Short mmCIF file of C-alpha atoms in Angstrom, two decimals:
data_model
loop_
_atom_site.label_atom_id
_atom_site.label_comp_id
_atom_site.label_asym_id
_atom_site.label_seq_id
_atom_site.Cartn_x
_atom_site.Cartn_y
_atom_site.Cartn_z
CA MET A 1 -27.11 -26.77 40.06
CA GLN A 2 -26.68 -26.96 36.70
CA LYS A 3 -29.42 -24.41 35.97
CA LYS A 4 -27.32 -21.95 38.23
CA ILE A 5 -24.27 -22.59 36.37
CA LEU A 6 -26.07 -21.95 33.12
CA TRP A 7 -27.59 -18.72 34.38
CA GLY A 8 -24.06 -17.66 35.62
CA LEU A 9 -22.48 -18.46 32.32
CA ALA A 10 -25.15 -16.39 30.43
CA TRP A 11 -24.40 -13.36 32.69
CA ALA A 12 -20.53 -13.83 32.01
CA LEU A 13 -21.08 -13.83 28.40
CA PHE A 14 -22.84 -10.26 28.42
CA SER A 15 -20.82 -8.68 31.10
CA ILE A 16 -17.29 -8.72 29.50
CA PRO A 17 -15.66 -5.48 30.84
CA THR A 18 -14.84 -2.52 28.20
CA PHE A 19 -12.48 0.34 28.70
CA ALA A 20 -12.57 3.76 27.38
CA GLN A 21 -10.42 4.06 24.40
CA THR A 22 -9.96 6.45 21.45
CA THR A 23 -11.69 4.86 18.29
CA LEU A 24 -9.38 5.16 15.33
CA THR A 25 -11.09 5.06 11.86
CA VAL A 26 -9.32 3.78 9.06
CA HIS A 27 -9.42 6.86 7.20
CA GLU A 28 -7.76 8.81 9.99
CA ALA A 29 -5.11 6.03 10.10
CA VAL A 30 -4.30 6.59 6.53
CA ASP A 31 -4.11 10.09 6.78
CA ALA A 32 -1.47 10.03 9.62
CA ALA A 33 0.33 7.65 7.81
CA LEU A 34 0.47 9.72 4.65
CA LYS A 35 1.55 12.94 6.72
CA SER A 36 4.17 11.38 8.53
CA SER A 37 5.53 8.86 5.65
CA PRO A 38 9.18 9.46 4.75
CA ALA A 39 8.88 7.61 1.33
CA VAL A 40 5.77 10.05 0.81
CA LYS A 41 7.90 13.16 1.81
CA ALA A 42 10.95 11.93 -0.41
CA SER A 43 8.37 11.58 -3.27
CA GLY A 44 7.43 14.96 -2.72
CA LEU A 45 11.02 16.46 -2.77
CA VAL A 46 11.67 14.46 -5.96
CA ILE A 47 8.60 16.44 -7.71
CA ARG A 48 10.40 19.83 -6.45
CA GLN A 49 13.78 18.79 -7.58
CA ASN A 50 12.33 18.00 -11.03
CA GLU A 51 10.21 21.20 -10.95
CA GLN A 52 13.60 23.17 -9.89
CA LEU A 53 15.32 21.63 -12.85
CA VAL A 54 12.98 23.22 -15.44
CA PRO A 55 14.84 26.45 -16.10
CA SER A 56 18.06 24.37 -16.72
CA ALA A 57 16.23 22.86 -19.69
CA ARG A 58 16.98 25.85 -21.54
CA ASN A 59 20.54 26.37 -20.35
CA ILE A 60 23.02 28.05 -22.61
CA THR A 61 26.70 27.08 -22.82
CA ASN A 62 28.94 29.75 -21.20
CA PRO A 63 30.70 32.17 -23.59
CA ASP A 64 34.21 31.73 -24.54
CA ILE A 65 36.33 35.02 -23.69
CA THR A 66 39.65 35.30 -25.00
CA GLU A 67 42.61 37.60 -25.30
CA ASP A 68 44.51 37.44 -28.74
CA SER A 69 47.19 39.03 -30.54
CA PRO A 70 46.24 39.20 -33.88
CA THR A 71 49.10 41.14 -35.53
CA GLY A 72 51.80 40.45 -32.83
CA ASN A 73 51.59 44.07 -32.02
CA PHE A 74 48.83 44.10 -29.23
CA TYR A 75 46.33 42.19 -27.32
CA THR A 76 42.58 42.76 -28.01
CA LEU A 77 39.66 40.77 -26.07
CA GLY A 78 37.20 38.43 -28.03
CA VAL A 79 33.96 36.64 -26.84
CA GLN A 80 32.23 33.81 -28.45
CA GLN A 81 28.68 32.26 -27.65
CA ASN A 82 27.26 28.94 -28.90
CA PHE A 83 23.72 28.44 -29.37
CA ARG A 84 22.01 25.24 -29.92
CA PHE A 85 19.01 24.96 -32.37
CA PRO A 86 16.01 26.49 -30.78
CA THR A 87 14.21 23.11 -31.10
CA VAL A 88 16.68 21.35 -28.75
CA TYR A 89 15.90 23.84 -25.91
CA THR A 90 11.83 23.45 -26.58
CA GLN A 91 12.27 19.64 -26.33
CA GLN A 92 14.50 19.75 -23.52
CA ALA A 93 11.98 21.59 -21.59
CA LYS A 94 9.03 19.34 -22.71
CA LEU A 95 11.18 16.19 -21.62
CA GLN A 96 11.69 17.97 -18.05
CA GLN A 97 7.86 18.65 -17.86
CA GLN A 98 7.20 15.07 -18.36
CA GLN A 99 9.94 14.19 -15.83
CA ILE A 100 7.79 15.96 -13.28
CA ILE A 101 4.44 14.12 -14.22
CA LEU A 102 6.44 10.95 -14.06
CA ALA A 103 7.83 12.09 -10.41
CA GLN A 104 3.84 12.69 -9.50
CA LYS A 105 2.97 9.48 -10.50
CA GLU A 106 5.79 7.75 -8.77
CA LYS A 107 4.53 9.57 -5.66
CA SER A 108 1.10 7.91 -6.27
CA VAL A 109 2.49 4.61 -6.37
CA THR A 110 4.24 5.35 -2.96
CA GLU A 111 0.92 6.56 -1.66
CA ASN A 112 -1.10 3.60 -3.08
CA ASP A 113 1.21 1.05 -1.55
CA LEU A 114 1.13 2.66 2.00
CA LYS A 115 -2.57 3.00 1.75
CA PHE A 116 -2.76 -0.83 1.18
CA ARG A 117 -0.09 -1.55 3.97
CA VAL A 118 -2.47 0.80 6.46
CA HIS A 119 -5.57 -0.98 5.42
CA SER A 120 -4.12 -4.30 5.87
CA ALA A 121 -2.73 -3.46 9.08
CA TYR A 122 -5.96 -1.71 10.24
CA LEU A 123 -7.99 -4.97 8.94
CA ALA A 124 -5.42 -7.31 11.16
CA VAL A 125 -6.21 -5.22 14.52
CA GLN A 126 -10.11 -5.18 13.46
CA PHE A 127 -10.02 -9.15 13.19
CA THR A 128 -7.59 -9.54 16.42
CA GLU A 129 -9.76 -7.31 18.62
CA THR A 130 -13.03 -9.30 17.28
CA TYR A 131 -11.34 -12.65 17.72
CA LEU A 132 -10.20 -11.78 21.11
CA LYS A 133 -13.59 -10.73 22.24
CA GLN A 134 -15.04 -14.13 21.00
CA LEU A 135 -12.32 -15.92 22.75
CA LYS A 136 -12.84 -14.11 25.86
CA SER A 137 -16.86 -14.57 25.96
CA GLN A 138 -15.84 -18.26 25.42
CA ASP A 139 -13.49 -18.31 28.07
CA SER A 140 -15.62 -16.61 30.74
CA VAL A 141 -18.23 -19.85 30.13
CA TYR A 142 -15.23 -22.36 30.03
CA ALA A 143 -13.78 -21.03 33.29
CA GLN A 144 -16.92 -21.17 35.17
CA ILE A 145 -17.58 -24.65 33.76
CA SER A 146 -14.07 -25.45 34.83
CA ARG A 147 -14.71 -24.41 38.51
CA ALA A 148 -18.26 -25.96 38.57
CA ALA A 149 -16.61 -29.31 37.65
CA LYS A 150 -14.06 -29.05 40.45
CA ARG A 151 -16.72 -28.52 42.97
CA ASN A 152 -18.89 -31.22 41.65
CA PHE A 153 -15.81 -33.57 41.70
CA ASP A 154 -14.93 -32.87 45.14
CA ALA A 155 -18.61 -33.50 45.79
CA GLY A 156 -18.46 -36.66 44.00
CA THR A 157 -21.16 -36.10 41.53
CA ILE A 158 -18.62 -36.50 38.38
CA ASP A 159 -15.55 -38.39 37.79
CA LYS A 160 -11.93 -37.54 37.12
CA LEU A 161 -12.31 -37.62 33.48
CA ALA A 162 -14.85 -35.18 33.31
CA LEU A 163 -13.23 -32.66 35.73
CA ILE A 164 -9.81 -33.14 33.51
CA PHE A 165 -11.67 -32.67 30.37
CA ALA A 166 -13.09 -29.33 31.80
CA GLU A 167 -9.95 -28.13 33.09
CA THR A 168 -7.92 -28.98 29.67
CA GLN A 169 -10.54 -27.19 27.82
CA SER A 170 -10.32 -23.98 29.83
CA ALA A 171 -6.48 -24.18 29.93
CA ASP A 172 -6.37 -24.44 26.15
CA LEU A 173 -8.72 -21.71 25.64
CA GLN A 174 -6.89 -19.42 28.00
CA ASN A 175 -3.63 -20.33 25.88
CA GLN A 176 -5.57 -19.08 22.72
CA MET A 177 -6.51 -15.96 24.35
CA ASN A 178 -3.05 -15.23 25.35
CA ILE A 179 -1.90 -15.75 21.96
CA ALA A 180 -4.59 -13.69 20.78
CA ALA A 181 -3.81 -11.02 23.12
CA GLN A 182 -0.14 -10.65 21.89
CA GLU A 183 -1.20 -10.75 18.41
CA LEU A 184 -3.36 -7.67 19.02
CA ILE A 185 -0.39 -5.86 20.66
CA THR A 186 1.85 -6.62 17.69
CA SER A 187 -0.71 -5.62 15.03
CA LYS A 188 -1.51 -2.25 16.94
CA GLY A 189 2.10 -1.52 17.14
CA LEU A 190 2.80 -2.09 13.28
CA LEU A 191 -0.28 0.01 12.75
CA ALA A 192 1.01 2.71 15.09
CA LEU A 193 4.51 2.48 13.53
CA LEU A 194 2.90 3.00 10.02
CA MET A 195 1.09 6.18 11.29
CA THR A 196 4.03 7.82 13.14
CA LYS A 197 6.80 6.07 15.31
CA ASP A 198 5.83 8.00 18.41
CA ARG A 199 2.04 7.11 18.16
CA GLU A 200 0.37 5.47 21.29
CA THR A 201 -1.32 2.05 20.88
CA ASN A 202 -4.02 2.95 23.42
CA PHE A 203 -6.66 2.85 20.77
CA THR A 204 -9.52 0.79 19.37
CA VAL A 205 -10.78 0.32 15.80
CA SER A 206 -14.08 0.27 14.16
CA PRO A 207 -16.11 -3.22 14.28
CA LEU A 208 -15.26 -5.48 11.89
CA ALA A 209 -17.45 -5.42 9.01
CA GLU A 210 -18.00 -6.78 5.51
CA LEU A 211 -16.36 -4.39 2.79
CA PRO A 212 -18.72 -3.42 -0.35
CA VAL A 213 -18.04 -5.17 -3.33
CA ALA A 214 -15.24 -3.61 -5.65
CA ASN A 215 -16.85 -2.98 -9.05
CA ARG A 216 -13.76 -1.95 -11.15
CA GLU A 217 -12.54 -4.82 -12.95
CA SER A 218 -9.51 -3.26 -14.92
CA VAL A 219 -6.12 -2.27 -13.63
CA SER A 220 -5.81 0.83 -16.24
CA GLN A 221 -5.90 3.02 -13.33
CA ASN A 222 -3.40 1.43 -11.12
CA PRO A 223 -0.65 4.01 -10.23
CA LEU A 224 2.10 1.60 -10.84
CA LEU A 225 0.65 1.05 -14.27
CA GLU A 226 0.30 4.77 -14.91
CA ALA A 227 4.02 5.39 -13.87
CA SER A 228 5.05 2.78 -16.55
CA LYS A 229 3.06 4.37 -19.34
CA GLN A 230 4.59 7.68 -18.17
CA GLN A 231 7.91 6.18 -18.80
CA GLU A 232 7.04 5.68 -22.31
CA MET A 233 6.00 9.02 -22.69
CA ILE A 234 9.71 9.98 -21.15
CA ASN A 235 11.29 7.81 -23.74
CA LEU A 236 9.28 9.37 -26.57
CA LYS A 237 10.47 13.01 -25.40
CA VAL A 238 13.85 11.62 -25.16
CA LEU A 239 13.87 10.62 -28.98
CA GLU A 240 12.63 14.17 -30.02
CA VAL A 241 15.54 15.68 -28.01
CA GLU A 242 18.02 13.38 -29.72
CA LYS A 243 16.44 14.30 -33.25
CA ALA A 244 16.76 17.98 -32.02
CA ASN A 245 20.22 17.35 -31.50
CA ALA A 246 21.31 16.57 -34.89
CA LEU A 247 20.03 19.75 -36.10
CA PRO A 248 22.67 22.58 -36.74
CA GLY A 249 24.05 25.10 -34.10
CA PHE A 250 24.74 28.42 -34.42
CA MET A 251 27.98 30.78 -33.00
CA LEU A 252 28.20 34.41 -32.85
CA GLY A 253 31.12 36.23 -31.50
CA TYR A 254 33.30 39.41 -31.57
CA TYR A 255 36.91 39.61 -32.46
CA ASN A 256 39.39 42.11 -33.83
CA GLN A 257 41.66 40.10 -36.34
CA GLY A 258 42.97 43.36 -38.10
CA THR A 259 44.72 46.32 -36.77
CA ARG A 260 43.26 48.71 -33.87
CA GLU A 261 41.78 51.07 -36.49
CA THR A 262 39.65 48.01 -38.03
CA HIS A 263 35.92 49.10 -38.15
CA LEU A 264 33.60 47.66 -35.34
CA ALA A 265 31.40 46.15 -37.86
CA LEU A 266 34.33 43.85 -39.53
CA ARG A 267 35.17 42.62 -35.82
CA TRP A 268 31.90 40.44 -35.56
CA ARG A 269 31.95 36.67 -36.50
CA ALA A 270 29.07 34.45 -37.04
CA GLY A 271 29.02 30.57 -37.88
CA VAL A 272 26.81 27.49 -37.93
CA SER A 273 27.90 23.89 -36.61
CA ILE A 274 26.97 21.44 -39.40
CA PRO A 275 26.26 17.83 -38.03
CA LEU A 276 28.25 16.15 -40.49
CA TRP A 277 29.04 13.24 -38.52
CA ALA A 278 25.65 11.56 -38.98
CA GLY A 279 26.53 8.27 -37.95
CA GLN A 280 26.91 9.30 -33.97
CA TYR A 281 23.50 11.06 -34.29
CA LYS A 282 21.83 7.99 -35.93
CA SER A 283 23.28 5.73 -33.25
CA ARG A 284 21.55 7.55 -30.39
CA ILE A 285 18.44 7.88 -32.29
CA ALA A 286 18.15 4.18 -32.95
CA ALA A 287 19.07 3.27 -29.16
CA THR A 288 16.52 5.81 -27.96
CA GLN A 289 13.86 3.97 -30.10
CA THR A 290 14.98 0.87 -28.73
CA GLY A 291 14.37 2.08 -25.25
CA ARG A 292 11.26 3.30 -25.99
CA GLU A 293 10.11 -0.34 -27.16
CA VAL A 294 11.40 -1.50 -24.01
CA ALA A 295 9.39 0.78 -21.95
CA ARG A 296 6.49 -0.41 -24.04
CA GLN A 297 7.19 -3.82 -23.37
CA ARG A 298 7.53 -3.60 -19.83
CA THR A 299 4.32 -1.56 -19.49
CA GLU A 300 2.65 -4.71 -21.44
CA ALA A 301 4.38 -6.87 -18.77
CA GLN A 302 3.27 -5.01 -16.00
CA THR A 303 -0.32 -4.81 -17.33
CA GLN A 304 -0.21 -8.83 -17.64
CA LEU A 305 1.33 -9.10 -13.90
CA LEU A 306 -1.42 -6.85 -12.61
CA SER A 307 -4.09 -8.20 -14.30
CA THR A 308 -3.23 -11.82 -13.28
CA GLU A 309 -3.08 -10.90 -9.52
CA LEU A 310 -6.39 -8.96 -10.08
CA GLN A 311 -8.21 -12.04 -11.40
CA SER A 312 -6.83 -14.16 -8.58
CA ALA A 313 -8.01 -11.39 -5.80
CA GLN A 314 -11.45 -11.52 -7.60
CA GLY A 315 -11.63 -15.24 -7.62
CA ASP A 316 -10.70 -15.06 -3.55
CA ALA A 317 -13.60 -12.47 -3.19
CA ILE A 318 -15.97 -14.75 -4.81
CA LYS A 319 -14.75 -17.66 -2.85
CA PHE A 320 -15.09 -16.16 0.24
CA MET A 321 -18.15 -14.07 -0.41
CA ASN A 322 -19.98 -17.56 -1.10
CA SER A 323 -18.49 -18.75 2.07
CA LEU A 324 -19.70 -15.70 4.06
CA ASN A 325 -23.36 -16.15 2.78
CA PHE A 326 -23.10 -19.95 3.93
CA TYR A 327 -22.17 -18.83 7.53
CA LYS A 328 -24.54 -16.00 7.54
CA THR A 329 -27.70 -17.94 6.08
CA VAL A 330 -26.84 -21.35 7.49
CA ALA A 331 -23.60 -21.98 9.87
CA LEU A 332 -24.03 -19.08 12.29
CA GLN A 333 -27.73 -20.00 13.06
CA GLN A 334 -26.89 -23.76 13.42
CA ALA A 335 -24.10 -22.90 15.84
CA ASP A 336 -26.50 -20.81 17.95
CA ASP A 337 -29.19 -23.54 17.87
CA ILE A 338 -26.32 -26.10 19.13
CA ILE A 339 -25.52 -23.90 21.83
CA ASN A 340 -29.02 -23.56 23.01
CA THR A 341 -29.75 -27.03 22.79
CA ALA A 342 -26.68 -28.07 24.41
CA ARG A 343 -27.69 -25.76 27.13
CA ARG A 344 -31.25 -27.08 27.45
CA PHE A 345 -29.66 -30.65 27.65
CA PHE A 346 -27.19 -29.75 30.21
CA GLU A 347 -30.00 -27.92 32.19
CA SER A 348 -32.13 -31.00 32.27
CA GLY A 349 -29.24 -33.45 32.81
CA GLN A 350 -29.40 -35.10 29.49
CA THR A 351 -25.77 -34.60 28.86
CA ASP A 352 -22.61 -34.40 30.87
CA TYR A 353 -19.71 -31.98 31.11
CA ILE A 354 -17.78 -33.52 28.53
CA ASN A 355 -20.42 -33.69 25.62
CA PHE A 356 -21.37 -30.21 26.66
CA LEU A 357 -18.13 -28.73 26.29
CA ARG A 358 -17.45 -30.82 22.92
CA THR A 359 -20.62 -29.62 21.51
CA THR A 360 -20.22 -25.91 22.44
CA ASN A 361 -16.71 -25.91 21.36
CA ASP A 362 -17.73 -27.08 18.00
CA ALA A 363 -20.26 -24.30 17.76
CA TYR A 364 -17.70 -21.61 18.99
CA ASN A 365 -15.45 -22.67 16.29
CA ILE A 366 -18.00 -22.14 13.65
CA ARG A 367 -18.08 -18.37 14.84
CA LEU A 368 -14.24 -18.20 14.66
CA ARG A 369 -14.21 -19.82 11.28
CA TYR A 370 -16.72 -17.05 10.20
CA LEU A 371 -14.45 -14.23 11.67
CA ASP A 372 -11.60 -15.81 9.78
CA THR A 373 -13.64 -16.04 6.56
CA LEU A 374 -14.67 -12.37 7.02
CA ARG A 375 -11.06 -11.22 7.36
CA ASN A 376 -9.94 -13.08 4.44
CA TYR A 377 -12.81 -11.75 2.37
CA ASN A 378 -12.13 -8.24 3.23
CA GLN A 379 -8.27 -8.63 2.46
CA SER A 380 -9.23 -9.89 -0.84
CA ILE A 381 -11.31 -6.91 -1.53
CA LEU A 382 -8.60 -4.42 -0.34
CA THR A 383 -6.33 -6.41 -2.81
CA ILE A 384 -8.69 -5.49 -5.65
CA GLN A 385 -9.01 -1.82 -4.69
CA TYR A 386 -5.12 -1.55 -4.36
CA LEU A 387 -4.86 -3.22 -7.84
CA THR A 388 -7.35 -1.09 -9.31
CA GLY A 389 -6.13 2.30 -7.79
CA THR A 390 -9.23 2.79 -5.85
CA LEU A 391 -8.13 2.69 -2.08
#
């Protein structure tokens, strides 16, 4: 009788039904998210906005048009145009070009954040799918054990305790499977929402596999750090603009301050605006220099924070890698040996339902802990890639 039960369990273990679903790769998920993300689109618009502002960097003030009566006998038109020193326009144009670069780097920050969220959501679906499959295979075994225990109890070959234990184990596993199924629905919904709000969740993902080790050990190419460094460059260009503002300006005008017969050549006027009030320029230049130092310190602080997070993620990766090696070289094989040995003992009648279920439950838990460790390892690798800007 026990042999028939075990053969039925083995068949159930390898005959879990599968349904045809579209397999979504992580790269497809990332591409879809980048195309549909409002945040990425907004970042692209900010770049365009700064590009549109380039011509305004050389804007000249509007001319003054006047109508005067220089002699009290007639009115005459006059016009005056003021110009900044040419260096001002040049520095303003350079500043605007740096603003475009900053907007591009801020877009990279947005994209890197989104990629990390998509990769993490994809990993959550991978883990939950694999976890649920493991629970389903175990549930198939436990459900048949529970039914067999009920028949044997009715036949009087086992006691009430063995029946209750078998039914409890089966019910508890069913509860875990229901929880995992709901988690799968939730994780798929989150991934779909990141790709597009209208995307269907009728898809499956690539099998959960160990990610390759991240080799880069520096945060120098992290988009957030690059944006912070670009802000330093912005402050430098602002400083150059403020220094240029302290240079003289120019004025050119046309007026008739004499009689109507005054020669045309005598109606022109030209002048220079002299920056006599040096204090106001010095204070703005000093404030801009302070702002530049603030930006530099913020870059240092950002570097320190990212480096700390990277070191923590690298430590986690090593920790989980060592644990994975233990599972792959020792624990998983021992779990298989436990299941096979328990099966032989159960077949030969050397163990009862309670001991068989307890023993196999421990072995299945080893497999589940392996999956959890694999997920944590992959998450640490994704964190490293996110911090080093290699996602």
